[in-house]
Coordinates of C-alpha atoms (C1' of nucleotides) and ligand atoms in Angstrom, one line a residue:
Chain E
X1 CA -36.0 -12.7 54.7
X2 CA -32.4 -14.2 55.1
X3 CA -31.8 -15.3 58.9
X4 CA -28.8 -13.8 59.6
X5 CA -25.9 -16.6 60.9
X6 CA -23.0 -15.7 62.9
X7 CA -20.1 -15.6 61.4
X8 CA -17.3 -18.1 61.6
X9 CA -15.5 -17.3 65.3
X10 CA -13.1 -19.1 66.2
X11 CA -13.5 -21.2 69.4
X12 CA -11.2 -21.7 72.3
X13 CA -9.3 -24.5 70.6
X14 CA -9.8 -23.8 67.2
X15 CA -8.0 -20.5 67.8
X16 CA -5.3 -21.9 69.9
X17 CA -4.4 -24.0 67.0
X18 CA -4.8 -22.1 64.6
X19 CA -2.4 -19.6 66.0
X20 CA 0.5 -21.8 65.5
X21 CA -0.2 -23.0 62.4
X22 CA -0.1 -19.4 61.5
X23 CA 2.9 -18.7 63.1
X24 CA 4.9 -21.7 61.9
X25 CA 7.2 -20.8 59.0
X26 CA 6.4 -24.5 57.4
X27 CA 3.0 -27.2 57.6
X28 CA 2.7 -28.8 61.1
X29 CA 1.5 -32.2 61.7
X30 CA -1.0 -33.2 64.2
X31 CA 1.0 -34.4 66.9
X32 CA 3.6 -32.1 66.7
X33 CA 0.6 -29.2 67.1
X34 CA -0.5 -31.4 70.1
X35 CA 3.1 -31.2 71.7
X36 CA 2.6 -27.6 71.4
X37 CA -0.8 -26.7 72.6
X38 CA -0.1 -28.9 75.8
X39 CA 1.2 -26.4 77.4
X40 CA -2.5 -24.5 76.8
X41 CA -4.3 -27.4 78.0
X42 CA -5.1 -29.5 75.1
X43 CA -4.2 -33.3 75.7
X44 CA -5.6 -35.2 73.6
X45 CA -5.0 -36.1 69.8
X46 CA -9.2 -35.7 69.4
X47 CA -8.9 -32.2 70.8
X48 CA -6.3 -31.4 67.8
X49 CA -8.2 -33.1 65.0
X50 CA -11.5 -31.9 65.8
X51 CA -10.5 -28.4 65.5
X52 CA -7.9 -29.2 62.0
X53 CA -11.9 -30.8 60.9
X54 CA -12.7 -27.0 61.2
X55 CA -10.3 -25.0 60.2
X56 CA -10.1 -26.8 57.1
X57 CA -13.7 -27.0 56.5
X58 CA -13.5 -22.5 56.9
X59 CA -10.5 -22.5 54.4
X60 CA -8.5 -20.5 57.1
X61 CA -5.8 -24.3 56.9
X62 CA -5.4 -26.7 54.3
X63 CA -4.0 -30.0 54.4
X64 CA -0.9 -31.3 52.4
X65 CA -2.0 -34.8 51.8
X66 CA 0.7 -36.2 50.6
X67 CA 2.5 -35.0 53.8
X68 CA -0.3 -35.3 56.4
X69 CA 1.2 -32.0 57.3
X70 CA -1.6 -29.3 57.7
X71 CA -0.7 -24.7 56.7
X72 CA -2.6 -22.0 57.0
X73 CA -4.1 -20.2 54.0
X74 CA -2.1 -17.9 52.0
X75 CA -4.1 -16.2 50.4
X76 CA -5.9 -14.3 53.1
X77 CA -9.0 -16.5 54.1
X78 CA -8.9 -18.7 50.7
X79 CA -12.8 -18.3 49.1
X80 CA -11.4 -21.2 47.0
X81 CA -10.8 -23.4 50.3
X82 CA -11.8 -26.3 47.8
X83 CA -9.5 -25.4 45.3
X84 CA -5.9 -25.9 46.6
X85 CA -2.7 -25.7 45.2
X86 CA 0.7 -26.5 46.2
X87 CA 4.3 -26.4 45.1
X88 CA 6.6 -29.1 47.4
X89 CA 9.9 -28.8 47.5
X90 CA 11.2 -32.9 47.9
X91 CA 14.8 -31.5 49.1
X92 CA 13.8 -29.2 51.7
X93 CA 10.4 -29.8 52.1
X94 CA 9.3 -26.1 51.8
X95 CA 5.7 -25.9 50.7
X96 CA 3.9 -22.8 49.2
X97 CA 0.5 -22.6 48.6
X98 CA 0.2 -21.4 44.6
X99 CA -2.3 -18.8 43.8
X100 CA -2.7 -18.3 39.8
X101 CA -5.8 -17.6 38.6
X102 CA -5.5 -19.1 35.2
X103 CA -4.5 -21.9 36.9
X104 CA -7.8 -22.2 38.9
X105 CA -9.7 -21.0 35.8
X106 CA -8.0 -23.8 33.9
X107 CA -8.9 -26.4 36.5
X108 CA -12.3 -25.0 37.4
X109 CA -13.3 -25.3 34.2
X110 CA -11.6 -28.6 33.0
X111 CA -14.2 -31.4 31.7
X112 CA -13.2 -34.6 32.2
X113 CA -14.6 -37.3 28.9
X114 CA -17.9 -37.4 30.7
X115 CA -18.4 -33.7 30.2
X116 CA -17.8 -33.6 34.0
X117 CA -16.8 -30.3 35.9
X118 CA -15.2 -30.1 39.5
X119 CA -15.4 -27.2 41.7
X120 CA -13.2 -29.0 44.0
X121 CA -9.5 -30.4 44.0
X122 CA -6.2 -30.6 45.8
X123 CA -3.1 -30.4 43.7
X124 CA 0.3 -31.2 44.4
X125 CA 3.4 -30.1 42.7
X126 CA 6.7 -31.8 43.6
X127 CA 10.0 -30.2 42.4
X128 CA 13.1 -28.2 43.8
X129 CA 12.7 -25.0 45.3
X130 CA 15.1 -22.2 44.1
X131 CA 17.2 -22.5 46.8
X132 CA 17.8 -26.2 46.2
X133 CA 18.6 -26.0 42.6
Chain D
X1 CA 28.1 -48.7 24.8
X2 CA 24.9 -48.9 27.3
X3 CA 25.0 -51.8 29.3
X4 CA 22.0 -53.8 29.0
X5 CA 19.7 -53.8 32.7
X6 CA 17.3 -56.4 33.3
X7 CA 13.8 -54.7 32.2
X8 CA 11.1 -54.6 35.1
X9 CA 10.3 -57.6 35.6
X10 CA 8.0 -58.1 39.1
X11 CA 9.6 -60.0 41.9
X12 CA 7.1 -62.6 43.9
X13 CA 5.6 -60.3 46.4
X14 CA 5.4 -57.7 43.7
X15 CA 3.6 -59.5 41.0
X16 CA 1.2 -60.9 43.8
X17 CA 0.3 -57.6 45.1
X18 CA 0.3 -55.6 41.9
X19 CA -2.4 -58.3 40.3
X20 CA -4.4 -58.1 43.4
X21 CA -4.9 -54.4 42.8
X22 CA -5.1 -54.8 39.1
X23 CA -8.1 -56.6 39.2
X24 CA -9.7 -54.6 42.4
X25 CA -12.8 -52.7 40.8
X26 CA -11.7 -50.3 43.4
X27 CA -8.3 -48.8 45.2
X28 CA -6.9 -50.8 47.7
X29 CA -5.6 -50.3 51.2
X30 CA -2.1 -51.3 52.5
X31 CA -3.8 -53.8 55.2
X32 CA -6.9 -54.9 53.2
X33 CA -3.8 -55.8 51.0
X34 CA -2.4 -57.1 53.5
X35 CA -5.1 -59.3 54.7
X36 CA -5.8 -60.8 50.7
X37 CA -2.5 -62.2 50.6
X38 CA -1.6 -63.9 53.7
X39 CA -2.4 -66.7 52.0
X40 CA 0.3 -66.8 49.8
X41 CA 2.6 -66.1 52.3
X42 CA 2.8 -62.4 52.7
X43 CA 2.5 -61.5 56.5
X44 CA 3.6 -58.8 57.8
X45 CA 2.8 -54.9 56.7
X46 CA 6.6 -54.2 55.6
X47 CA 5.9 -56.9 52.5
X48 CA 3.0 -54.8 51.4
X49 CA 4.6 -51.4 52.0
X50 CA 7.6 -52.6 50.4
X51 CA 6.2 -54.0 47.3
X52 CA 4.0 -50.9 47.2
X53 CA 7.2 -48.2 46.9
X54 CA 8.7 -50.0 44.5
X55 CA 5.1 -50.2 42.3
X56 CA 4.8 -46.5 42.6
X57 CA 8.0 -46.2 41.4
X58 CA 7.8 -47.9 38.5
X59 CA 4.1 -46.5 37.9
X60 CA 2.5 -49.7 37.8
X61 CA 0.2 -48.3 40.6
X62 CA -0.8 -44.9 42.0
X63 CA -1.4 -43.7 45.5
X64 CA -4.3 -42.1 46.2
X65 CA -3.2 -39.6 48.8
X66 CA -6.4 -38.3 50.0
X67 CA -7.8 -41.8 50.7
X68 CA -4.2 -43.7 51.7
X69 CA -5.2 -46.3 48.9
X70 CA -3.4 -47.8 45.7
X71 CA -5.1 -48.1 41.9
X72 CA -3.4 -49.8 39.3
X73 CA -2.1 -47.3 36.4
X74 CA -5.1 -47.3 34.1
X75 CA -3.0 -46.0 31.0
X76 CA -1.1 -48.8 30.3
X77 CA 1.7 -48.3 32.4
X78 CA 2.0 -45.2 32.7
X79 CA 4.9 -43.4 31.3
X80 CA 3.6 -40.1 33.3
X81 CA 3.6 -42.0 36.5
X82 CA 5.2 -38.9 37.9
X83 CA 2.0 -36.9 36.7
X84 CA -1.1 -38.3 37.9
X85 CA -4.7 -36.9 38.1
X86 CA -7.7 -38.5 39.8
X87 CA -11.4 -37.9 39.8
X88 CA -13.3 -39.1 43.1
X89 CA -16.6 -39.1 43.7
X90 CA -17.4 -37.7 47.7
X91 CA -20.2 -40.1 47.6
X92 CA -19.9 -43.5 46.4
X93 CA -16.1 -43.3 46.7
X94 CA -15.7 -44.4 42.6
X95 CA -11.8 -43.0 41.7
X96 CA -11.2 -42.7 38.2
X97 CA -7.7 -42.0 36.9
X98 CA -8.0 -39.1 34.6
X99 CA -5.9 -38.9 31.1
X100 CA -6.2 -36.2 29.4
X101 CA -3.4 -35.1 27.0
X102 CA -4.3 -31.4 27.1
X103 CA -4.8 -31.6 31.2
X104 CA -1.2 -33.0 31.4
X105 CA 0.0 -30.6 28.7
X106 CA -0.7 -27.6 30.8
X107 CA -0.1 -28.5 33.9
X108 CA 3.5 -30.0 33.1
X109 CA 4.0 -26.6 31.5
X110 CA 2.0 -24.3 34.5
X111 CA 4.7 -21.9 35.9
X112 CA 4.3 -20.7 39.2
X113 CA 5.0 -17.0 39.7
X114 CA 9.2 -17.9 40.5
X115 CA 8.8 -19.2 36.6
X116 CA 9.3 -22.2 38.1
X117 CA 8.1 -25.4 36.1
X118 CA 7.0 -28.9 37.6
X119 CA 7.4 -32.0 35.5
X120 CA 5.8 -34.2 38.8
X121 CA 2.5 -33.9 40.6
X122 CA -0.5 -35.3 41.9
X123 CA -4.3 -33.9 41.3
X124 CA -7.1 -35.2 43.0
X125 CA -10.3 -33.7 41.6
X126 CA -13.8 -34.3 43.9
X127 CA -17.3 -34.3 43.1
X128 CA -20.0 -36.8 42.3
X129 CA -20.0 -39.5 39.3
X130 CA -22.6 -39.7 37.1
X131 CA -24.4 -42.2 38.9
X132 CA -24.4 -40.2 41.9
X133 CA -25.8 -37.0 40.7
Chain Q
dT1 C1' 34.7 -66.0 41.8
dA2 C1' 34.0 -61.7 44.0
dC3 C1' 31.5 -57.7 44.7
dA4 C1' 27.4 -54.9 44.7
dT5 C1' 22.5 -54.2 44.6
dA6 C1' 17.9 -55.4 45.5
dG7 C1' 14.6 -58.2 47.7
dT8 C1' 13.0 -61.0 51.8
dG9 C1' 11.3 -62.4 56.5
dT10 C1' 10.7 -61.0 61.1
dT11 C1' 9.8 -58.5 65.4
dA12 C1' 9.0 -54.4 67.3
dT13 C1' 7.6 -49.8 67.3
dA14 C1' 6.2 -45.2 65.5
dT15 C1' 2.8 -42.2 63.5
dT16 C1' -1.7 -40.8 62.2
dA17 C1' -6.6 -40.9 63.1
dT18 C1' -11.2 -42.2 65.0
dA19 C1' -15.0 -44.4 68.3
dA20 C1' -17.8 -43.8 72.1
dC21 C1' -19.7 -41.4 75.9
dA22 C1' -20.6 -37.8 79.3
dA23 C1' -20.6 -33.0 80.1
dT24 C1' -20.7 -28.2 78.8
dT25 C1' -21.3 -24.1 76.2
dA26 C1' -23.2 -21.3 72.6
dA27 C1' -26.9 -20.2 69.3
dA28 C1' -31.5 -20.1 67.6
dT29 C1' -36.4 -20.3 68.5
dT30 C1' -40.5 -19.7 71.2
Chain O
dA1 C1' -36.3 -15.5 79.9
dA2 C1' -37.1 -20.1 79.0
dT3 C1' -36.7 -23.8 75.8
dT4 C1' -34.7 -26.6 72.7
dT5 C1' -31.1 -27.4 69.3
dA6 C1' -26.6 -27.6 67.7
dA7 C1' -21.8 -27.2 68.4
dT8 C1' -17.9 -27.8 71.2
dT9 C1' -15.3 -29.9 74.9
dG10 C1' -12.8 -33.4 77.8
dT11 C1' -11.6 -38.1 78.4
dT12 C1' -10.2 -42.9 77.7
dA13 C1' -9.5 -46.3 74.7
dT14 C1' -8.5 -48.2 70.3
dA15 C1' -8.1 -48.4 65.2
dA16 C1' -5.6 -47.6 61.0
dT17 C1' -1.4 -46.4 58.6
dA18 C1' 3.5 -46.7 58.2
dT19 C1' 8.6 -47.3 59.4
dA20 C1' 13.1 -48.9 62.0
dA21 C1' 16.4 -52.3 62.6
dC22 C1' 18.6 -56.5 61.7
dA23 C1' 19.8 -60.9 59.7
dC24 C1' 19.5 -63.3 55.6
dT25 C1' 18.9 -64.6 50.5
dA26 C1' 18.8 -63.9 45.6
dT27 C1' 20.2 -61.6 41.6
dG28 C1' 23.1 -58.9 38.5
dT29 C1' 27.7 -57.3 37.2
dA30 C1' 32.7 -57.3 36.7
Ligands
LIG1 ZN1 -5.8 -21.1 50.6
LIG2 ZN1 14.1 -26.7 48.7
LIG3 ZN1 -1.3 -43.9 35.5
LIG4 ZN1 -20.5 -41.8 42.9

DNA sequence: TACATAGTGTTATATTATAACAATTAAATT
DNA sequence: AATTTAATTGTTATAATATAACACTATGTA
C-alpha cells in the first residue's frame, strides 16, 4: 500500500511570493520580488531564491532564462513543469507562456542522432508581439 | 551598386577569445574566460563581455542560457545563429549543439495560437547522455 | 582629409546567486 | 505522545555574473 504524501502547500514564504508573481502582469526578477516582500518581512535575497527553488521545482513559476526573470504558470498548475515554452517579445519585453500540444508532442517526441529522447526542455521564442509590429 | 563591407574578420580580443572557446571540450564562462587570457593582455570583464556580444552576433558562438556559458557554433558558422538548440546532460554537464534540419524546419515554421511565426529562438533540451544513463 | 563607426582600456558599480550556520517548524514513524 | 527525520526559516557574508561611463584609438568610407 501507497503511503499517502501531503500535497504540495505552500509555505509562509513560498506563498508570499508566489502571490506576486501571480499578480504581476509581466515576469519579476529576484530582487525586485525582494523589494516587494519586504514589507512582509522577507529580507534577504536567500529567503527569495529558496522559495523561486520551489515553486519552480512544483511547476506553479517558471523561469525565463534568458531574462533571469521568473512567471507563474499559465496553464493552471503546468503537469509539463519540465516542458516550457515561451514567446518574448524583444521590443516590449512581454512574455507569454505558449501552450500547443503538437508543439509539446513534437518536442517530446523529438530524437536527437543518438536516438535520444528528452522529456525535459526550455524553449525560447524571440520575436515582436502584435502590438509592436 | 552594393558597396563592398569588409567581411567578418575577428579583431584581437575577438579572435583570442573565440579560439579559446573553440578548442574548450566544454562551454565556457565569461570569468573562467576571463582568467585564460590575462595573459595576453585581456583584463578586465568588459573585454570578455564585449568580445562575447559581438561573437553571438555574428554566430561564431552560442550562449548557453541555462548555464551562463558560451560554446563555439558547432555547424560551421552557423547561418541559423538566430536558431539554436542544445542538448545537456543534468549530470555530467556534456552540452551538445543539436542540428537537425527537420527540428529547425518546424520550429521556424511553429505558429503560436496569434498565427504568429518566430524565425529566432533558443531550445535547451535536458536529460542524460549516453554515458550517463 | 574629414567624418563616421567600431573597438579598446580602465575604473567603478550594478545585478544575480550561493555558502555556511544556527534555529525552528512540520511531517512521518514508532 | 514521543521520537526522529526532513523541510523551512532567519541571518550574515560572499561569490559569480554583467553593465555604466568615460577617454582614447583604429578602421572604414566619402
Ligand atoms: Zn507552465
Ligand atoms: Zn511587444
Ligand atoms: Zn550554431
Ligand atoms: Zn552525461
Amino acid at each position: 500500500m501507497k503511503t499517502m504524501y501531503k500535497e504540495h502547500t505552500l509555505t509562509k514564504n513560498q506563498q508570499i511570493i508566489f502571490d506576486l508573481i501571480d499578480k504581476s502582469p509581466e515576469p519579476m526578477k529576484a530582487y525586485s520580488i525582494l523589494f516587494n516582500v519586504q514589507k512582509k518581512g522577507i529580507k534577504a535575497p536567500l529567503q527569495v531564491y529558496r522559495a523561486l527553488d520551489k515553486l519552480v521545482k512544483m511547476g506553479k513559476i517558471h523561469k525565463i532564462e534568458s531574462r533571469n526573470a521568473f512567471i507563474a504558470c499559465q496553464n493552471s498548475s503546468c503537469q509539463v513543469s519540465k516542458a516550457t515554452a515561451f514567446s518574448i517579445c524583444e521590443m516590449c519585453e512581454k512574455i507569454t507562456e505558449i501552450s500547443s500540444s503538437s508543439l509539446s508532442k513534437y518536442l517530446a517526441n523529438f530524437k536527437d542522432k543518438d536516438g535520444m529522447k528528452y522529456s525535459k526542455y526550455n524553449l525560447e521564442f524571440f520575436g515582436l508581439c502584435k502590438k509592436c509590429r
